[in-house]
Short mmCIF file of C-alpha atoms in Angstrom, two decimals:
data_model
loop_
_atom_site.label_atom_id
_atom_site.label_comp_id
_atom_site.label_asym_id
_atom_site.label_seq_id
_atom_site.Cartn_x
_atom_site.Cartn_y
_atom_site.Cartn_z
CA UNK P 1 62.31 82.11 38.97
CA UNK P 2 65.97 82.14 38.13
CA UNK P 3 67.23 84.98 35.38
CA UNK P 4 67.95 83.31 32.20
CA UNK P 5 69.94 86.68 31.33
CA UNK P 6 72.78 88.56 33.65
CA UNK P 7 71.35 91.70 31.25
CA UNK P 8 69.51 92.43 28.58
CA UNK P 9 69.48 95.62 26.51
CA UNK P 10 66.91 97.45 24.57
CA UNK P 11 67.71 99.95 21.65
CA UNK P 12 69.05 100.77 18.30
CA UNK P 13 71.73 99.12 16.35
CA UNK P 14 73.96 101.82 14.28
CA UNK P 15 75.81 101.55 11.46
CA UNK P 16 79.11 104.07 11.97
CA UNK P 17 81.19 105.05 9.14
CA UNK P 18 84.25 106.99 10.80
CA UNK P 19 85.74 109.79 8.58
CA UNK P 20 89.31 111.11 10.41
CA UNK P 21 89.26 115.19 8.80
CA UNK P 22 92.68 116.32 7.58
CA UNK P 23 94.44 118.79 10.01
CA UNK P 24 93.29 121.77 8.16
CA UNK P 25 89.78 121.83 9.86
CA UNK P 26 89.32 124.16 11.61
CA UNK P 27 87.17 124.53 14.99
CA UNK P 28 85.32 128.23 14.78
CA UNK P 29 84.67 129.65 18.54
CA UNK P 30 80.72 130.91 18.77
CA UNK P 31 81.75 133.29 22.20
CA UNK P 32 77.83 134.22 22.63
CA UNK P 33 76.63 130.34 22.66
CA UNK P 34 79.53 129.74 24.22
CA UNK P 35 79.92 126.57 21.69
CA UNK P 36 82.97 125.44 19.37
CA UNK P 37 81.69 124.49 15.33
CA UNK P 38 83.25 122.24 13.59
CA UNK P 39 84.44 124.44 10.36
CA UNK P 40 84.99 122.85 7.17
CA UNK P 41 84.25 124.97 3.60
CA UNK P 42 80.47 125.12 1.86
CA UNK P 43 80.52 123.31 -1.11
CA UNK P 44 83.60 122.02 -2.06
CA UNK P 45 85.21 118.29 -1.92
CA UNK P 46 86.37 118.01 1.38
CA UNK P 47 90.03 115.25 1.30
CA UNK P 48 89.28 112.80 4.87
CA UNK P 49 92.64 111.16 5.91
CA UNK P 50 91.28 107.64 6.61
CA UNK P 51 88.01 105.57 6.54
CA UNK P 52 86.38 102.98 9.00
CA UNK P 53 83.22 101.40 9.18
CA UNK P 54 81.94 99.58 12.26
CA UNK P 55 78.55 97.80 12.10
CA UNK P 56 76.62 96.66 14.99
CA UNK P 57 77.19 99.25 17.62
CA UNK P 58 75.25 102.48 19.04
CA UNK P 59 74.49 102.66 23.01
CA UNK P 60 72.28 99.40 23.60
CA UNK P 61 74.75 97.29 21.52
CA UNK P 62 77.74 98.67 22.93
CA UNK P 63 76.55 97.70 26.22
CA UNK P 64 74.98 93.87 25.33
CA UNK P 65 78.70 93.06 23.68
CA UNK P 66 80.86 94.63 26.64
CA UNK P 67 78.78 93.09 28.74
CA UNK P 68 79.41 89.47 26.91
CA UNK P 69 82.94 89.96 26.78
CA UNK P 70 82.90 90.89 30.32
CA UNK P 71 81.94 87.41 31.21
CA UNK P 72 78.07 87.80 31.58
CA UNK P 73 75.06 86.20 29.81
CA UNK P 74 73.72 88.71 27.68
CA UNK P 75 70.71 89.41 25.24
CA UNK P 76 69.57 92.06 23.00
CA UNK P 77 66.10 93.77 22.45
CA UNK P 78 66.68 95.42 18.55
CA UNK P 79 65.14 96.26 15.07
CA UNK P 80 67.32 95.41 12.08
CA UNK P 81 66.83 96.86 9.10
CA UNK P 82 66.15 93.60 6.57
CA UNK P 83 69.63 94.30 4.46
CA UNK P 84 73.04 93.34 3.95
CA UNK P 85 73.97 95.35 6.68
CA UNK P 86 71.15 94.02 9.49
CA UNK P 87 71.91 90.05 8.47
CA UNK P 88 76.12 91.50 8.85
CA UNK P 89 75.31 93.08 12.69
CA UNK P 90 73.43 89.81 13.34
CA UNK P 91 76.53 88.00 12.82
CA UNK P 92 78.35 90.42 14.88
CA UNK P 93 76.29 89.55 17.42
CA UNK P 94 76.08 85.89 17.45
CA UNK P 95 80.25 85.93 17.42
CA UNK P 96 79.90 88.43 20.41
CA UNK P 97 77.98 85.87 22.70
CA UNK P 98 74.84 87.97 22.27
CA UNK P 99 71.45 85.84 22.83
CA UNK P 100 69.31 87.13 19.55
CA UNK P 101 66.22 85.66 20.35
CA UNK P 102 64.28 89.06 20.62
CA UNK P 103 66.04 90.55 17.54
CA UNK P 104 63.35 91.76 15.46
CA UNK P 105 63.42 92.86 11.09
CA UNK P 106 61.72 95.45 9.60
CA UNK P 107 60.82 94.15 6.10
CA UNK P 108 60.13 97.76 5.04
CA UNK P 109 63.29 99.83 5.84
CA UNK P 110 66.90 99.47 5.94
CA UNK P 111 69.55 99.70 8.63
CA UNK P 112 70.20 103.54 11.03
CA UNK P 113 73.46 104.78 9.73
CA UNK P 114 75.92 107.01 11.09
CA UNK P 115 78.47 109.01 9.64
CA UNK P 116 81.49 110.08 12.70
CA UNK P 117 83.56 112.96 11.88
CA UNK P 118 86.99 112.58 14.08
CA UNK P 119 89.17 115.40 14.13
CA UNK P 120 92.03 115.49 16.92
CA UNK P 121 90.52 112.63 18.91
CA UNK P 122 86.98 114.36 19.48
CA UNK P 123 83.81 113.18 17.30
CA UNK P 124 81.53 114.85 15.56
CA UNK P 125 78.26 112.69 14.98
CA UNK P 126 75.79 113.07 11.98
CA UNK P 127 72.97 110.24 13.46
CA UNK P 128 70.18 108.95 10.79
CA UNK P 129 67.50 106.73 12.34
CA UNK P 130 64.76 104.72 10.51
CA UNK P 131 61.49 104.88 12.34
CA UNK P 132 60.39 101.53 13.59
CA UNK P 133 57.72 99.98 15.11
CA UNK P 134 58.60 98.89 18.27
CA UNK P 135 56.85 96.21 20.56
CA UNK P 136 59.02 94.72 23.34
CA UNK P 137 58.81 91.05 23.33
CA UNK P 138 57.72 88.59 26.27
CA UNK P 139 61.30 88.82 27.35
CA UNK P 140 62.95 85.57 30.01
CA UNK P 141 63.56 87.01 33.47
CA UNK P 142 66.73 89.36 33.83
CA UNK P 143 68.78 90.59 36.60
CA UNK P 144 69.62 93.78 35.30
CA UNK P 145 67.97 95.70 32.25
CA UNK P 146 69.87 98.41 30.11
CA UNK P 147 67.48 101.10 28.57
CA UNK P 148 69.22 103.68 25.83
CA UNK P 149 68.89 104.81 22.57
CA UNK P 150 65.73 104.60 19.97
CA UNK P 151 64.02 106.61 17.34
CA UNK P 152 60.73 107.89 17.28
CA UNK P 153 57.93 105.33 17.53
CA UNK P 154 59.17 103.69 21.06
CA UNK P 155 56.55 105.42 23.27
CA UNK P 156 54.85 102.21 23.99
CA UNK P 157 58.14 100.73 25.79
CA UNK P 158 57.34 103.18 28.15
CA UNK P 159 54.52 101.00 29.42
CA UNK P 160 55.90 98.05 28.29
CA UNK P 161 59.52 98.47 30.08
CA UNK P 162 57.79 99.45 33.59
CA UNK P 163 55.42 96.78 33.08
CA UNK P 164 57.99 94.01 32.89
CA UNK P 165 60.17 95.27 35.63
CA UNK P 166 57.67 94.93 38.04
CA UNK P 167 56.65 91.32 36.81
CA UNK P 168 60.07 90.29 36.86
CA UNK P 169 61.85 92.15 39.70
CA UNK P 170 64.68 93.18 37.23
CA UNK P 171 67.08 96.29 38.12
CA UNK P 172 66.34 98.65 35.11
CA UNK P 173 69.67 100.77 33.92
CA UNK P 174 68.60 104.38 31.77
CA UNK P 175 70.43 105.75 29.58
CA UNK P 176 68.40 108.01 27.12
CA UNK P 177 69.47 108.84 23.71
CA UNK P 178 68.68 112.25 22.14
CA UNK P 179 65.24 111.57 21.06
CA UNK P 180 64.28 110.28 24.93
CA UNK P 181 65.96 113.33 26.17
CA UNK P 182 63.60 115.61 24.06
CA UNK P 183 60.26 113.82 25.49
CA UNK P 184 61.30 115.42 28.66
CA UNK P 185 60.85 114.14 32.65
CA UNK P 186 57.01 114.37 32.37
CA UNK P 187 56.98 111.60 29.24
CA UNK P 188 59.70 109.80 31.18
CA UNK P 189 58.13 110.05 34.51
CA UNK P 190 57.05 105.61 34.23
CA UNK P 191 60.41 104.84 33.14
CA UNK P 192 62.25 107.03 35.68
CA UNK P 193 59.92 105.20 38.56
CA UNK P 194 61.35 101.93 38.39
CA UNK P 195 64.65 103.02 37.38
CA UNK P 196 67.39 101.65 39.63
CA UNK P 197 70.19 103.21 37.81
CA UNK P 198 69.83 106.50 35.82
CA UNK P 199 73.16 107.75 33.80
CA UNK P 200 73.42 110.96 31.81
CA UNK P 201 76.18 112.82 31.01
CA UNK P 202 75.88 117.03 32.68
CA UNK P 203 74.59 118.64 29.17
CA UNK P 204 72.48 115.57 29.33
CA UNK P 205 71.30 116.28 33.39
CA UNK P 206 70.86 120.21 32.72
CA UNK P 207 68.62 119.93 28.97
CA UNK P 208 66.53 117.28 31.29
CA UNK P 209 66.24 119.58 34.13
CA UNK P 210 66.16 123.07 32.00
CA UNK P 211 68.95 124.43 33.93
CA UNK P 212 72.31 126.13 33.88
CA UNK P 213 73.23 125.00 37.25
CA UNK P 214 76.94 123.72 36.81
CA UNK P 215 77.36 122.19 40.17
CA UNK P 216 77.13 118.48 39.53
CA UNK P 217 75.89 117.27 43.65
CA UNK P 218 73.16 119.50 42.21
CA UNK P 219 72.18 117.97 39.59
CA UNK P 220 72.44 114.74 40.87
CA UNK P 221 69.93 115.65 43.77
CA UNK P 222 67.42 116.61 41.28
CA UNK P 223 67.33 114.09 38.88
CA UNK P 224 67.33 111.60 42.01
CA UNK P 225 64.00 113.37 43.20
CA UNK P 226 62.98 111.75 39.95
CA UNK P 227 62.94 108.89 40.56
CA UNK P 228 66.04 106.61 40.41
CA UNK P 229 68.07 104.98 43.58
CA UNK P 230 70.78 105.72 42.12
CA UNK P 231 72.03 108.58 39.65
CA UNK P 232 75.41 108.94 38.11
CA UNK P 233 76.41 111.84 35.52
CA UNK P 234 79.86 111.81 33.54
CA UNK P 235 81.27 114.92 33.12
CA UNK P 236 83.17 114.99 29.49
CA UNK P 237 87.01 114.89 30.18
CA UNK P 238 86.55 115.77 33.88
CA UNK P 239 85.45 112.08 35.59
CA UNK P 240 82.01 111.19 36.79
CA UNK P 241 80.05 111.65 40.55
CA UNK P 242 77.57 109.04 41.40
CA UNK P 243 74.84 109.81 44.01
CA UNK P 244 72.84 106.91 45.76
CA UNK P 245 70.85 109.22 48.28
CA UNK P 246 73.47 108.90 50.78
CA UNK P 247 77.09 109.56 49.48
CA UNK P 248 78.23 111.20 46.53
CA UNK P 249 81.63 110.37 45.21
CA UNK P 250 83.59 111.31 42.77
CA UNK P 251 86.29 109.44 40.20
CA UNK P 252 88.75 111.08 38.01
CA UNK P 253 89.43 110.11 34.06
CA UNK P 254 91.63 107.07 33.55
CA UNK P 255 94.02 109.22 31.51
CA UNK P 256 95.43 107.58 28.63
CA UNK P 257 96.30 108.78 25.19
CA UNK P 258 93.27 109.47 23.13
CA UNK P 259 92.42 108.21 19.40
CA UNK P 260 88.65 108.86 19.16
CA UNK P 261 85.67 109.72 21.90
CA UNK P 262 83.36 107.91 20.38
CA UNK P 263 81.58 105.10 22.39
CA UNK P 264 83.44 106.27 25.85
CA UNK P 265 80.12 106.88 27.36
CA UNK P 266 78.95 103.53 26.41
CA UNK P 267 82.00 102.24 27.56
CA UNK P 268 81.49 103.56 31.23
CA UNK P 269 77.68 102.80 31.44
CA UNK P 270 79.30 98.82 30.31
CA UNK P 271 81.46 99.05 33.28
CA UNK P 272 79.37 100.18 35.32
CA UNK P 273 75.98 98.11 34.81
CA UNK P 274 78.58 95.06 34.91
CA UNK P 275 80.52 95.48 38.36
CA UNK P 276 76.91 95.77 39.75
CA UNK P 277 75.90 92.47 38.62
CA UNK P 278 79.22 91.04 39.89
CA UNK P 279 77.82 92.36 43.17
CA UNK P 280 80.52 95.04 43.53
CA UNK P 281 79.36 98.53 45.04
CA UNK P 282 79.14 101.84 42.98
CA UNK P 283 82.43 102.90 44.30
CA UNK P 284 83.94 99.57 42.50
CA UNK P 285 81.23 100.29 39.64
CA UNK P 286 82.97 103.90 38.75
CA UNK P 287 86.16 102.09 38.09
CA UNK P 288 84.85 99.37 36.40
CA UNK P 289 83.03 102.26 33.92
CA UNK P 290 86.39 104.58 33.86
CA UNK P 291 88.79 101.78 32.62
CA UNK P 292 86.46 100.57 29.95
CA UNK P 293 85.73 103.76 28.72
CA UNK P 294 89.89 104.47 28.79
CA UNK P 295 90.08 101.62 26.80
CA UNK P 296 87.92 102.62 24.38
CA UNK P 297 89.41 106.05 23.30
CA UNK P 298 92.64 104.50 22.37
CA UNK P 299 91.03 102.47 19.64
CA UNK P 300 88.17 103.86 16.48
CA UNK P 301 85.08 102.83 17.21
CA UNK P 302 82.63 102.37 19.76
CA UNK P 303 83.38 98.11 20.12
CA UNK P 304 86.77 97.63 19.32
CA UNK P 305 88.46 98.35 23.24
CA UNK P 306 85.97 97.35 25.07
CA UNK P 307 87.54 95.07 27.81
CA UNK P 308 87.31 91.26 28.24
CA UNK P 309 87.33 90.44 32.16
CA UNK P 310 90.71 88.85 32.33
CA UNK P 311 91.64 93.00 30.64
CA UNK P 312 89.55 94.78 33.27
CA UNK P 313 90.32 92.41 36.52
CA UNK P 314 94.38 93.17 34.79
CA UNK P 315 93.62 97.22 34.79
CA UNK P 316 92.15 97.25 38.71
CA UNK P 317 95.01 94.82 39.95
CA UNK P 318 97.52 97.42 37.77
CA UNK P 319 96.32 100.59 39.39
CA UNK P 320 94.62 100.30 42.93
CA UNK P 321 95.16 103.96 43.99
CA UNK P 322 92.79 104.61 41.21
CA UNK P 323 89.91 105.06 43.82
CA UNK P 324 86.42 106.83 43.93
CA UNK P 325 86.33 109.49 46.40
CA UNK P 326 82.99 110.12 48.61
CA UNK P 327 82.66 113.82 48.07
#
């Protein structure tokens, strides 16, 4: 059966309020956790030097619009809270391209919410999720599915994602969000078994694997024993290594100047998920993911730079030396 959908993602739908700090923050060094802490003083009014607030984004949401605007037919698996906010993100989403016929409501609670603290172009993320109840729909055939983010209560997708993968012969992309990451491999173990494309970050790839191992063609060796064909793990300001049980390879940062971090990891995992179902390799993937996440950091917010296809095809033609490297 042909895909009705190029991808379709499955997660949470944020609410982010962006607070810029004044330059009098301070960052406060712990040297034994070897961990910087965002240092502002206990209970007084604390002045912010701008506002922003940016409905309809988070990992899953991030990746179903840059996906649209990068040219491919897209849908989204989400529960909205039944507010002003959840009938505002389905807007957002209908103007993005975004199919929303497996949007869900939950009549009982109100939309996740996120307040960003930005000071000197890194981000600082308080994260509040309502708990849903989550029941994956009888979804059209995909090519590609992108798996991230969700709060408590989505232990059933763990069946149900598997499940419809194997029906429909989809290519399932993983991202997990903080409370996946806590469930551990074991929990993950049916998810990770039909994964195609597994993405983590290395704080990510060493909580999962309860190491300190810093070399990254490590960690990418063991999380591929997992079960994923292919594994790729960004490492903050320092580029990203993909490994697809042959060659490793490794691409730089884009470098560009930076406004705000947040959303550059959904940025990549955009890029990336799309070159492959443009049919481009992971070589051409790794670009793809490095210039949208570039673009992203120059702008607030997680949706606002994330490219258009005419943009990225523009940024590859601009800069061809900007190559992955088989390591």
């Amino acid at each position: 059966m042909k895909p009705k959908f190029d991808v379709i993602s499955v997660g949470d739908t944020q609410y982010d309020v962006f607070l810029e700090l004044e330059e009098e923050t301070k960052v406060i060094r712990d040297q034994q956790e070897d961990k910087d802490y965002l240092g502002v003083v206990f209970a007084e009014k604390i002045p912010v030097k701008s506002y922003t607030a940016v409905p309809a984004v988070g990992n899953s949401a991030n990746v179903a619009i840059g996906a649209s605007r990068l040219g491919l037919k897209t849908a989204f698996y989400t529960v909205l809270g039944d507010d002003r906010v959840g009938k505002e993100e389905l807007e957002i989403f209908k103007k993005e391209k975004v199919s929303t016929d497996y949007i869900a409501w939950d009549k009982k609670r109100g939309s996740n919410f996120s307040a960003v603290l930005n000071y000197k172009g890194e981000r600082t993320i308080l994260v509040f999720h309502e708990p849903r109840d989550y029941n994956l729909p009888r979804l059209a055939p995909a090519r590609f599915v992108y798996y991230s983010s969700l709060a408590p209560g989505h232990e059933k997708l763990h069946t149900q994602i598997p499940a419809y993968i194997k029906e429909s012969g989809a290519q399932l992309v993983f991202n997990p969000g903080s409370h996946q990451l806590k469930e551990g491999l074991l929990v993950l173990q049916p998810i990770l078994a039909v994964t195609s494309v597994f993405l983590v970050n290395k704080e990510e790839a060493q909580e999962l694997l309860h190491t300190t191992e810093q070399d990254v063609e490590i960690l990418l060796e063991l999380l591929r024993k997992q079960g994923p064909k292919i594994v790729v793990i960004t490492n903050d300001g320092h580029g990203s290594y993909c490994f697809d049980g042959t060659n490793t390879y490794f691409l730089d940062i884009f470098r560009v100047p930076v406004k705000e971090m947040t959303g550059a990891g959904d940025a990549y995992s955009t890029g990336f998920v799309s070159a492959l179902a443009y049919g481009k390799d992971v070589k051409e993937a790794m670009r793809w993911g490095a210039m949208n996440g570039a673009s992203v950091i120059q702008k607030i917010g997680a949706r606002e730079g994330l490219l258009r296809k005419d943009e990225m095809e523009k940024f590859l033609k601009d800069n061809p030396t900007f190559q992955a490297k088989q390591i």
